[in-house]
Coordinates of C-alpha atoms and ligand atoms in Angstrom, one line a residue:
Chain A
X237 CA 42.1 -32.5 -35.1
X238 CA 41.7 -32.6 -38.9
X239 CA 39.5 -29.8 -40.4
X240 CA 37.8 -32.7 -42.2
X241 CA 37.0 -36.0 -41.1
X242 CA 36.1 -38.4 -43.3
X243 CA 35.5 -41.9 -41.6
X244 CA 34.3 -45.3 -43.4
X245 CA 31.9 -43.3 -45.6
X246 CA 29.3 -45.5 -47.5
X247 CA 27.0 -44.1 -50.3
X248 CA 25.0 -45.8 -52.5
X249 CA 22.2 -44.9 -55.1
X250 CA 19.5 -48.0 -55.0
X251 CA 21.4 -51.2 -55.7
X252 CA 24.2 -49.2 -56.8
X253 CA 27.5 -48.4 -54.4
X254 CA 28.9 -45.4 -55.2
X255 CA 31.4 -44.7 -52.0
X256 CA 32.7 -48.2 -50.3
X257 CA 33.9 -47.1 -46.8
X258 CA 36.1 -44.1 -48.0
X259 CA 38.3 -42.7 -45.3
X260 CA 39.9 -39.4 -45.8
X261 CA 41.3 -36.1 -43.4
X262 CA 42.0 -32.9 -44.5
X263 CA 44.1 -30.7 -42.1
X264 CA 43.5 -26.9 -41.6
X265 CA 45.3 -25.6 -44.5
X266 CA 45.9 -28.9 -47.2
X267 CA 45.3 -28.3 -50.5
X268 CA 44.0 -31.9 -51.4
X269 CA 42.8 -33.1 -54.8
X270 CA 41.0 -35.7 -55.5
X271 CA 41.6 -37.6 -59.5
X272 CA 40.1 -40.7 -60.3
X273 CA 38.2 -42.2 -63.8
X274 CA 35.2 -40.7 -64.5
X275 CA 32.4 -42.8 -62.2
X276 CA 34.8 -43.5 -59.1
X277 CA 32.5 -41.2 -57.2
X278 CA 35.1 -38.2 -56.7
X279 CA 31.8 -35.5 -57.0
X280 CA 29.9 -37.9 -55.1
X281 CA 32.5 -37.7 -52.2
X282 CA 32.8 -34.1 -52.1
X283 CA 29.1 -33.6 -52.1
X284 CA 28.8 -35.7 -48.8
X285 CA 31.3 -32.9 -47.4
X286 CA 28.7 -30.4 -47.4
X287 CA 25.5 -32.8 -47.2
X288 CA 24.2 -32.4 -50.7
X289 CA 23.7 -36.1 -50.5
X290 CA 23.1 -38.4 -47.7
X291 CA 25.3 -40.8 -46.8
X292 CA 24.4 -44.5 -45.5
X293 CA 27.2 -45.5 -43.6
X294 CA 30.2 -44.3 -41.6
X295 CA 30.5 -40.6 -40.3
X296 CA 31.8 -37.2 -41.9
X297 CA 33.0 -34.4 -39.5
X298 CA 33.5 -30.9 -39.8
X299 CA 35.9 -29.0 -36.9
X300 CA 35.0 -31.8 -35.3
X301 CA 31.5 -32.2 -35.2
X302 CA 29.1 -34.5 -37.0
X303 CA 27.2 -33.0 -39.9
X304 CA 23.6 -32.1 -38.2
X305 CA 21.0 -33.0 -39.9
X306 CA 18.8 -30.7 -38.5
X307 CA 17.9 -27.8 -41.3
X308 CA 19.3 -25.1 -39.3
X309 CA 22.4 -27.0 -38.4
X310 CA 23.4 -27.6 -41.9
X311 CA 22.6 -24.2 -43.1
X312 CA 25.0 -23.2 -40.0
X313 CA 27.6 -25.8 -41.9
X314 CA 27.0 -24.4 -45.4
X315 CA 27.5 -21.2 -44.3
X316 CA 31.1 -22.2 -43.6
X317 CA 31.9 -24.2 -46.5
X318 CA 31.8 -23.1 -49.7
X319 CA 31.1 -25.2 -52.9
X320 CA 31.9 -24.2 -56.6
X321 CA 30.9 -26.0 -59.3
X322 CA 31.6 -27.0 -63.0
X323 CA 28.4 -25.0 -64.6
X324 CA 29.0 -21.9 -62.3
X325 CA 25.4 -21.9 -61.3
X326 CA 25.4 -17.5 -61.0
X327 CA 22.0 -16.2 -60.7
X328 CA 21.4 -14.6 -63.8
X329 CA 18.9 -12.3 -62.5
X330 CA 21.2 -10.2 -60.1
X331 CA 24.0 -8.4 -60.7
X332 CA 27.4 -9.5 -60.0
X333 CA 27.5 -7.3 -56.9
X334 CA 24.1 -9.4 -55.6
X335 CA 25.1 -13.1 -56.3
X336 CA 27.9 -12.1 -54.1
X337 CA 26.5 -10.5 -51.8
X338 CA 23.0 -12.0 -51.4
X339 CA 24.3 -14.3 -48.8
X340 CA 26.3 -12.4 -46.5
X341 CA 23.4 -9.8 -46.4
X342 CA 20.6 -12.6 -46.1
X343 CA 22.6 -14.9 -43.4
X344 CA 23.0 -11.5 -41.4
X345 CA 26.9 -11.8 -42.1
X346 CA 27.7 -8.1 -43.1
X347 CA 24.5 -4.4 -43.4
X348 CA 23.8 -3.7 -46.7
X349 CA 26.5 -0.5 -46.3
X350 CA 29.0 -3.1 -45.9
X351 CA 28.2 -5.5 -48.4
X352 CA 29.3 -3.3 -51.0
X353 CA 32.8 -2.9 -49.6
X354 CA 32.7 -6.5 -49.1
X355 CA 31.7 -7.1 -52.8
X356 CA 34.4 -5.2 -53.7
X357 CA 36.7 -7.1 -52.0
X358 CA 36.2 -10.1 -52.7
X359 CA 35.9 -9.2 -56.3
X360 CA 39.2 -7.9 -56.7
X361 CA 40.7 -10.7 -55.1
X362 CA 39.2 -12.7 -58.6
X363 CA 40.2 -9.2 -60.4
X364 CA 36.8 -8.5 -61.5
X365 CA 36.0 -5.7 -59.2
X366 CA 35.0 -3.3 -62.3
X367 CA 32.3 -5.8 -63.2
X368 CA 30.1 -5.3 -60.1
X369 CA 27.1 -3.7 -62.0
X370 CA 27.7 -5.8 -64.6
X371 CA 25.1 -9.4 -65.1
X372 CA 26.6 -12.9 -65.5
X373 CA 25.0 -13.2 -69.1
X374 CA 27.5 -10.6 -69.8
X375 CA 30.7 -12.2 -68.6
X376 CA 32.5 -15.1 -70.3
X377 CA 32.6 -18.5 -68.8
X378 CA 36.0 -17.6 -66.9
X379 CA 35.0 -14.4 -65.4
X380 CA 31.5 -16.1 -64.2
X381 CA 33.3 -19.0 -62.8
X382 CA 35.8 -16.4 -61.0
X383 CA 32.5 -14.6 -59.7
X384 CA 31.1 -18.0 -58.3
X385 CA 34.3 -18.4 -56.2
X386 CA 34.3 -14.8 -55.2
X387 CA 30.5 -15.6 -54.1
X388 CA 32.1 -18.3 -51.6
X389 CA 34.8 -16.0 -50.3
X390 CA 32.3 -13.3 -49.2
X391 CA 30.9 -15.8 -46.8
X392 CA 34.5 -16.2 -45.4
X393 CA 34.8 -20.3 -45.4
X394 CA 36.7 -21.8 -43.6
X395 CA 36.8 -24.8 -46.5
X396 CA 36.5 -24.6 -50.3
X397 CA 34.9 -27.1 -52.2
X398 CA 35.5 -27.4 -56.1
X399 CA 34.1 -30.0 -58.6
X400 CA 35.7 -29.9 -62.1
X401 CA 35.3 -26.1 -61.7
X402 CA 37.4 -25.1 -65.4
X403 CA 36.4 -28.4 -67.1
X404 CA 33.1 -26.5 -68.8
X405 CA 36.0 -23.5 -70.1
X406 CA 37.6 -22.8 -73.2
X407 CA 41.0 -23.7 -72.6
X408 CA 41.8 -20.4 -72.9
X409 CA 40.0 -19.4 -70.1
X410 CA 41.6 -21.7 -67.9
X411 CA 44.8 -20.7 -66.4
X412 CA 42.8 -17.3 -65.0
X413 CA 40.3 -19.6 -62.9
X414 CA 43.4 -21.8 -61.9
X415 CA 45.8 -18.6 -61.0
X416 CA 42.7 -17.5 -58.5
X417 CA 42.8 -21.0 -56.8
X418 CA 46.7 -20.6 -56.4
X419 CA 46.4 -17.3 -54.9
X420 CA 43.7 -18.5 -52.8
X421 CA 45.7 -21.5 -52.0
X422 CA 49.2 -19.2 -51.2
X423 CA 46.9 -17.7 -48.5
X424 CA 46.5 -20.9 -47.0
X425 CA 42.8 -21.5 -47.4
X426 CA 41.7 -24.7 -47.2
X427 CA 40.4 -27.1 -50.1
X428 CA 39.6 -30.1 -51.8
X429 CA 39.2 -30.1 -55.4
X430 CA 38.3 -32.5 -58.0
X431 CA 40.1 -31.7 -61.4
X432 CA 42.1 -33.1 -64.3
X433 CA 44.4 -30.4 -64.2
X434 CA 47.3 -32.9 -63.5
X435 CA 49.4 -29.8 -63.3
X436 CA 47.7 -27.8 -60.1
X437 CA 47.6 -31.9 -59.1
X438 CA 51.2 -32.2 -58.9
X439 CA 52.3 -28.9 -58.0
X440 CA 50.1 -26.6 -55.6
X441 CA 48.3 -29.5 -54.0
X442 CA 49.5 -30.9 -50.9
X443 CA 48.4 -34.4 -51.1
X444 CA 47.2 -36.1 -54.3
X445 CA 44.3 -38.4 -54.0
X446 CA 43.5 -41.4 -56.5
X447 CA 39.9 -42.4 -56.1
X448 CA 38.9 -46.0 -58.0
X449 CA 35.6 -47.5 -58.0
X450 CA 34.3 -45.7 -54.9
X451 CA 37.6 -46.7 -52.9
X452 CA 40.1 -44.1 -52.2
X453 CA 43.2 -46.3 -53.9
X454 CA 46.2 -44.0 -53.2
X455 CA 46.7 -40.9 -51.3
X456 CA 50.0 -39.2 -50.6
X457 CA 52.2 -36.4 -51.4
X458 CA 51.9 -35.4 -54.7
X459 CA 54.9 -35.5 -56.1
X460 CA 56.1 -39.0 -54.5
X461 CA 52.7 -40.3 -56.0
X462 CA 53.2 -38.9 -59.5
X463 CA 56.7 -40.3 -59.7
X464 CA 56.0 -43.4 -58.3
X465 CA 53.0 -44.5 -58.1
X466 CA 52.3 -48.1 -56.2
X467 CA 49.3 -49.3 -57.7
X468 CA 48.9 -50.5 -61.5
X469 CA 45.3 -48.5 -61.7
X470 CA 47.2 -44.9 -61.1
X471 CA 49.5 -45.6 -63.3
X472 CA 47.4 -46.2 -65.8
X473 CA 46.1 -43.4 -65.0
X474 CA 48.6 -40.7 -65.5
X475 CA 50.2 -42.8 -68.2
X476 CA 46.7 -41.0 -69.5
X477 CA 46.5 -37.8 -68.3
X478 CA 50.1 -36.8 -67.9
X479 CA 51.5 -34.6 -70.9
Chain B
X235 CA -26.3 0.5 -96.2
X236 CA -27.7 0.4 -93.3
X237 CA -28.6 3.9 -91.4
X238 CA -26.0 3.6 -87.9
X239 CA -26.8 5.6 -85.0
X240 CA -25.3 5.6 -81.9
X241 CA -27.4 8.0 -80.6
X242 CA -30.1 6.1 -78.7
X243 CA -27.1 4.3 -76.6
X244 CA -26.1 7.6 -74.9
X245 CA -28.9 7.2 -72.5
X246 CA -27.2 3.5 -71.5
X247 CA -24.0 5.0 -70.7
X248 CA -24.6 4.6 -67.2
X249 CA -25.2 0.5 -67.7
X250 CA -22.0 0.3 -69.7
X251 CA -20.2 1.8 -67.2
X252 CA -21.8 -0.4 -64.5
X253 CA -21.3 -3.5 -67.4
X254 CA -17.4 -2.7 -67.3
X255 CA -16.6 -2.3 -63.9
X256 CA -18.3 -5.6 -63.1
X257 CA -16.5 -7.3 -66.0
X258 CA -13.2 -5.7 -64.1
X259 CA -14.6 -6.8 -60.4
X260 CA -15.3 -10.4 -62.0
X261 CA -11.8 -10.2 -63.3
X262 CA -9.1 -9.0 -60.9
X263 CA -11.3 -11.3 -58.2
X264 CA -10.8 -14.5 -60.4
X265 CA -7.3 -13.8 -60.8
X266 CA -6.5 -13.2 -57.2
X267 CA -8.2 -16.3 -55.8
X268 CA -7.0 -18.2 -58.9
X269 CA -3.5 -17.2 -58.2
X270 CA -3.7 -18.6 -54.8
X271 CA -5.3 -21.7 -56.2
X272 CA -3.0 -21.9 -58.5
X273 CA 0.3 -21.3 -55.8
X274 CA -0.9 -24.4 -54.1
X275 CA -1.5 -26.1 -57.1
X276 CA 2.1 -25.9 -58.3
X277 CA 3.6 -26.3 -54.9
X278 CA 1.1 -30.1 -54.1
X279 CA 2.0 -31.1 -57.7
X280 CA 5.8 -30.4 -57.3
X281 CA 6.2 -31.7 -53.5
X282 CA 3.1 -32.5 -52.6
X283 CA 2.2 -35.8 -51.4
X284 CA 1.2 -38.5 -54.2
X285 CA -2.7 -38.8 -53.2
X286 CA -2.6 -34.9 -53.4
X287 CA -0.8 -34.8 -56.2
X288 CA -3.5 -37.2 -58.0
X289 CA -6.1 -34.6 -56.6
X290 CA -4.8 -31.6 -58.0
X291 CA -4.1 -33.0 -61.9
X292 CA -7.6 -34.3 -61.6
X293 CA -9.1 -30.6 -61.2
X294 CA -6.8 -29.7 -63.6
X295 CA -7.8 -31.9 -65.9
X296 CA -11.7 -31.2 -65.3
X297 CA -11.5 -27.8 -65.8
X298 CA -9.6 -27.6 -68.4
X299 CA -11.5 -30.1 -70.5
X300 CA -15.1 -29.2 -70.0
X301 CA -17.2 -26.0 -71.6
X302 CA -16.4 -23.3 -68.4
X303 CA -20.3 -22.8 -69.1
X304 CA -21.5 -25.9 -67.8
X305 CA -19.0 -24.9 -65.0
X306 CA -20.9 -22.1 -63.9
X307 CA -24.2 -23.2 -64.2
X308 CA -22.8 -26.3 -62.2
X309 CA -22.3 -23.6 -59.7
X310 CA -25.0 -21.5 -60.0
X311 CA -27.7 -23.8 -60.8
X312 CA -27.1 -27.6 -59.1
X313 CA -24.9 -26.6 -55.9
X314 CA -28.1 -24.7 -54.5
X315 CA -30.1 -28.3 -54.6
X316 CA -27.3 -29.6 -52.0
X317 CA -27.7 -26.2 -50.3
X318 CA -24.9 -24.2 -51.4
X319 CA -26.5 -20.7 -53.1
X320 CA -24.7 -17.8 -54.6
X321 CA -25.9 -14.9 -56.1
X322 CA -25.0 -14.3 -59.5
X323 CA -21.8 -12.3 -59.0
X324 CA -20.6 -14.8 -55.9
X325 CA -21.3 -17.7 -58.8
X326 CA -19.3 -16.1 -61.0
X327 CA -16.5 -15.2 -59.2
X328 CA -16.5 -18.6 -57.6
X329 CA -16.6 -20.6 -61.2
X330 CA -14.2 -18.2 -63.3
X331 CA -11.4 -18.1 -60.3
X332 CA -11.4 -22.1 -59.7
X333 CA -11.5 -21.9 -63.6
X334 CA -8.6 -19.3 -63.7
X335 CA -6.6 -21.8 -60.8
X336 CA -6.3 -24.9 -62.9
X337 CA -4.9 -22.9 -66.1
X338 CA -2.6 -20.8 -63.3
X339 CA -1.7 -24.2 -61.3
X340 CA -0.2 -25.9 -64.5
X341 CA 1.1 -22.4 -65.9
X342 CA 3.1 -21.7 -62.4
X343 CA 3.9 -25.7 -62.1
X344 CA 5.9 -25.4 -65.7
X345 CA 7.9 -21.8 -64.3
X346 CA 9.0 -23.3 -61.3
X347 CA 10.3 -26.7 -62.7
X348 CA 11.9 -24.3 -65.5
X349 CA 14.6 -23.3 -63.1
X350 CA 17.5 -26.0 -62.8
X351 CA 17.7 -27.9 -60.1
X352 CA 21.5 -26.4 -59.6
X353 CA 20.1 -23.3 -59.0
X354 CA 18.4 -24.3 -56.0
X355 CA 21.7 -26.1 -54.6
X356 CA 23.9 -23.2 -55.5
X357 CA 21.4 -21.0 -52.8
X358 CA 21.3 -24.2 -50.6
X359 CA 25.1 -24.2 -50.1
X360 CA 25.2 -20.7 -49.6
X361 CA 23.6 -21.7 -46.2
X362 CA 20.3 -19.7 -47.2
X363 CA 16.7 -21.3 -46.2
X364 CA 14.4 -23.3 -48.5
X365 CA 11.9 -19.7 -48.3
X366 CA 15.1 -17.6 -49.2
X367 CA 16.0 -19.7 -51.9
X368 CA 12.3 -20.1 -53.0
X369 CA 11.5 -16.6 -52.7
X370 CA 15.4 -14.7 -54.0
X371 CA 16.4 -17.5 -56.0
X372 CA 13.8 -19.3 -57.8
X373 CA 10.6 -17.1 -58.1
X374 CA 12.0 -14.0 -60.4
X375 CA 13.5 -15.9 -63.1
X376 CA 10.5 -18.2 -62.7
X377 CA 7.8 -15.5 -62.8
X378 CA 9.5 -13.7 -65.9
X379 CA 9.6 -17.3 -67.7
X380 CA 6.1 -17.9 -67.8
X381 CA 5.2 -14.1 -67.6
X382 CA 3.6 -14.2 -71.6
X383 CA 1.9 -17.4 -70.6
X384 CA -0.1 -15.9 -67.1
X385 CA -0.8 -12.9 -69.0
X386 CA -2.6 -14.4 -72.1
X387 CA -4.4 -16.4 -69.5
X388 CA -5.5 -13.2 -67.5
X389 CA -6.5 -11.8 -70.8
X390 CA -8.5 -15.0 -71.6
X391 CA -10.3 -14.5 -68.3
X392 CA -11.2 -10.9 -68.9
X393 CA -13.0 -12.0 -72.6
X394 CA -14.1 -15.3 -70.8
X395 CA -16.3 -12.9 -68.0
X396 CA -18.8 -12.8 -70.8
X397 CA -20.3 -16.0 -69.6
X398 CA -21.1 -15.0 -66.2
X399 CA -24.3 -13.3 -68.2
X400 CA -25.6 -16.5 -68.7
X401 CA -26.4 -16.6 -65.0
X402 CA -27.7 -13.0 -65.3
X403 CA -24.7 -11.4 -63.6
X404 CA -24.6 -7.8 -64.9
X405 CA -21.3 -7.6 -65.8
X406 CA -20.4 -5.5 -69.8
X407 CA -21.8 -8.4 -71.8
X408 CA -24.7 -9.2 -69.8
X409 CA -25.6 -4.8 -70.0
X410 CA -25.4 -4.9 -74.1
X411 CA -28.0 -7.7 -74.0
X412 CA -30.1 -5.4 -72.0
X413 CA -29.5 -2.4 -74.0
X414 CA -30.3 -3.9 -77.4
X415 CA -33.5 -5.1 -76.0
X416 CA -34.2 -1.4 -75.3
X417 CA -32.9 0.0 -78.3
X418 CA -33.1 -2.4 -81.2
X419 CA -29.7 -1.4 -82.1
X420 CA -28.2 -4.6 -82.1
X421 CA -25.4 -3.9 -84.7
X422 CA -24.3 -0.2 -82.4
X423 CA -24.7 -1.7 -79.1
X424 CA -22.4 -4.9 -80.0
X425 CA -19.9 -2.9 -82.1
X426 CA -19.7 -0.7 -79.3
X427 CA -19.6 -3.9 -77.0
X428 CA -16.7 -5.1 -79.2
X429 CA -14.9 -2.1 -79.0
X430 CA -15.0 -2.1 -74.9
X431 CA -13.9 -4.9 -74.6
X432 CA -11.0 -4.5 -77.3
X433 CA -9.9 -1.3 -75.8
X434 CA -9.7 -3.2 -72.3
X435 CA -7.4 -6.0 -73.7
X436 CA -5.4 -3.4 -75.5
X437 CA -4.7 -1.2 -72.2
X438 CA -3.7 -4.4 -70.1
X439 CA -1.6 -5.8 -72.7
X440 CA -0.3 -2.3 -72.6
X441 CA 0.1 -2.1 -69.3
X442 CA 2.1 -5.8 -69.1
X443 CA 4.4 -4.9 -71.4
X444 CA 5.2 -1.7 -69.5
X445 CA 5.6 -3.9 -66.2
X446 CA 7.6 -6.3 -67.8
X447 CA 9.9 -4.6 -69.5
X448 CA 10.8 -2.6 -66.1
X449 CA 11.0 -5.5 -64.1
X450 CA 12.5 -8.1 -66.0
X451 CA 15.6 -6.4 -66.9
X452 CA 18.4 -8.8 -66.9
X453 CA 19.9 -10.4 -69.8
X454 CA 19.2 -13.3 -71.2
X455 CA 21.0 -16.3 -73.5
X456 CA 18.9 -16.6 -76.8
Ligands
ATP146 N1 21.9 -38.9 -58.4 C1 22.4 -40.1 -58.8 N2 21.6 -41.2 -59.0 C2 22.1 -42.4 -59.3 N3 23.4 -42.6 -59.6 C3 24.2 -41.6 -59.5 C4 23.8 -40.3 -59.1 N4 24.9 -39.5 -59.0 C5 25.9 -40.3 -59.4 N5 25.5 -41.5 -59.7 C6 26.4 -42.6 -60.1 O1 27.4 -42.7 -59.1 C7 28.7 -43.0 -59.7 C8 29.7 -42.0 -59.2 O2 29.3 -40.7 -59.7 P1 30.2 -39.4 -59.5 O3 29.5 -38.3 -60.1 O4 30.6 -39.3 -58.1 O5 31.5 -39.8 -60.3 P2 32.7 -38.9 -60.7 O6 33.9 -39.6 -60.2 O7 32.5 -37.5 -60.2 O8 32.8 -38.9 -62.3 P3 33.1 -37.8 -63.3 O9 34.5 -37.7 -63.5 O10 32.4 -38.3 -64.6 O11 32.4 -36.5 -62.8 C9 28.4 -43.1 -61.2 O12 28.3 -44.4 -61.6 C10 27.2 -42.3 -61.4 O13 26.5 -42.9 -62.5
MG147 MG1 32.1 -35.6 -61.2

């Protein structure tokens, strides 16, 4: 059984379809991005993982079961995935140590006597573990984005989530968010991201997925795909993004 | 120049005593109710239903566009014909908190909708409730965003009390007129008036920024 399944998944926005029956599995374990033009509906897809939007057709399952839509059933769902974001969305009136820990604490996850061992952790897996008293008006865009995935990590998820999450960075700031991702992806988490970074695309990711006008157009191994790719429309499209 | 003596009031003190802590009662009631009002106002206005919604930016709109004197006689002096009679402190309160709610209701409306939207989905997909997100996520930042605003208002009130002594509600105002009808020291008994109320203003301005400045201590862009 796939960590993910996505199944014949339809979304539209009034007379406008967004996702047109977009089938897709992610295995415990896959690092899978998603690429595709700007308005193919790759952040649209990923926000139906986690039920930010509702979808109108098909069916999305999560370790196997459907995506409640009860409130406490997707909080239960939410708890286990986490979502980053391209503006990294930190509450700026906590310290670092509380955006990461205000969840574990208020979802009874961990006592407040653990959650600062926890914040520790988790913050030193980003390698910002001297910045816990520190606010997120104080860090630069790289360090808050590092922050927001530490934030996920404390709740332990069992899938990571990531939408454009360095495309709002200097591109300086870049390769420190991306290095966190590898690490986290050496220890075999689980994630889908949606980036341009044709580089992580090709060579940390396990399967490469070319979205296209709400279809998913291609998906298969990375490096197969970026060498040879079957359709005219990915061509075209790393004939633009490739270096 | 005149000859000023203050003298003659000393034998008031009592009154302006009684004056001021009425003004305060008429006050810190009106806030409290209007706060409440004013919670439910921004909460129908932001997801309320669309008749409700209607409802609410109509009393806004009232209040804040007609004299808050007529309001209070409204109270005071036509509600008792339909059977509805307050004394004159009940009026009061009554008149300035409904008054107080529609400027709170708008005032609270604009702080919650100055949070982004991506703040609230950020605490969503943490798994947290609506009330944690609401209460951990939104409020504080909210709160210290239209902070200036609530306070000017509360100051507003606290000068705007004065009118409760059109319907004879003895509050600091209402106890001057009575004094200078005693004393015929108009000129001491107002200054001194003035100067009451001033120092009031001046201690809870005081007092905010003290508040303030201990609670909202994160940093922020600009
Ligand atoms: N809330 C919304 N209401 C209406 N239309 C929307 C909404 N969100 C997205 N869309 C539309 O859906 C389509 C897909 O959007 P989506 O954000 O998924 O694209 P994307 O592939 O992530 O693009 P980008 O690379 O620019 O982020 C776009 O045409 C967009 O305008
Ligand atoms: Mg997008």
């Amino acid at each position: 059984m796939a960590l993910v399944e996505i199944k014949n998944v339809r979304k539209n926005y009034g007379p406008l379809e967004v996702l047109k029956g977009v089938s897709l599995d992610v295995e415990k374990g896959e690092i899978v991005t998603i690429i595709g033009r700007s308005g193919s509906g790759k952040s649209t897809l990923l926000r139906c993982i986690n039920a930010l939007e509702t979808i109108n057709s098909g069916e999305i399952l999560l370790e196997g079961q459907s995506v409640s839509t009860s409130m406490d059933g997707l909080r239960q769902m939410r708890q286990k995935v986490g979502i980053v974001f391209q503006a990294f969305n930190l509450f700026p009136h906590m310290t670092i140590e509380k955006n990461v820990t205000l969840a574990p604490i208020l979802t009874g996850k961990t006592d407040k006597r653990g959650a600062k061992e926890l914040a520790f952790s988790v913050l030193e897996r980003v390698g910002l573990a001297d910045k816990l008293n520190a606010y997120p008006e104080q860090l630069s865009g790289g360090q808050q984005q590092r922050v927001a995935i530490a934030r996920c990590l404390a709740m332990s998820p069992h899938l990571m989530l990531f939408d454009e999450v360095t495309s709002a960075l200097d591109p300086e700031l870049v390769g420190e968010v991306l290095k966190v991702m590898e690490g986290m992806a050496a220890q075999g988490m689980t994630m889908v991201l949606v980036t341009h970074e044709m580089n992580f695309a090709r060579n940390v990711a396990t399967k490469l997925v070319f979205m296209h006008q709400g279809r998913v157009w291609e998906q298969g191994d990375p490096k197969t795909l970026f060498a040879n790719p079957q359709t005219p429309e990915l061509k075209s499209f790393i004939g633009h993004h490739a270096r | 120049m005149p000859n000023f003596n203050f003298r003659p009031l000393w034998r008031y003190e009592d009154q302006f005593i009684d004056g001021v802590l009425t003004t305060l009662l008429l006050t810190v009631s009106a806030t409290a109710i209007g706060l409440v009002i004013g919670i439910i106002g921004a909460v129908v206005l932001r997801s309320g239903p669309k008749s409700a919604r209607i409802g609410v930016r109509a009393y806004i709109e009232i209040i804040r566009n007609t004299p808050a004197l007529l309001q209070i006689f409204i109270i005071f002096f036509v509600l008792p014909t339909i059977g509805l009679k307050f004394s004159p402190i009940q009026a009061s309160i009554v008149a300035l908190s409904i008054y107080f709610g529609a400027y709170a209701s708008e005032i609270l409306r604009s702080g919650l909708s100055s949070i982004p939207p991506s703040q609230i989905e950020a605490g969503l997909c943490l798994g947290l409730t609506r009330w944690q997100v609401l209460s951990r996520i939104v409020l504080p930042p909210a709160i210290r965003n239209i902070y200036p605003s609530i306070t000017s208002q509360f100051v507003l009130l606290l000068l705007g009390t004065s009118i409760a002594s059109q319907v004879s509600a003895d509050e600091l105002f209402h106890a001057a007129g009575f004094i200078d009808s005693r004393t015929y020291r108009s000129f001491e008994v107002y200054a001194l008036t003035c100067g009451i109320y001033f120092t009031l203003v001046v201690f809870f301005k005081i007092v905010f920024a003290l508040v303030g400045r201990a609670v909202f201590r994160w940093p922020t862009r600009r």
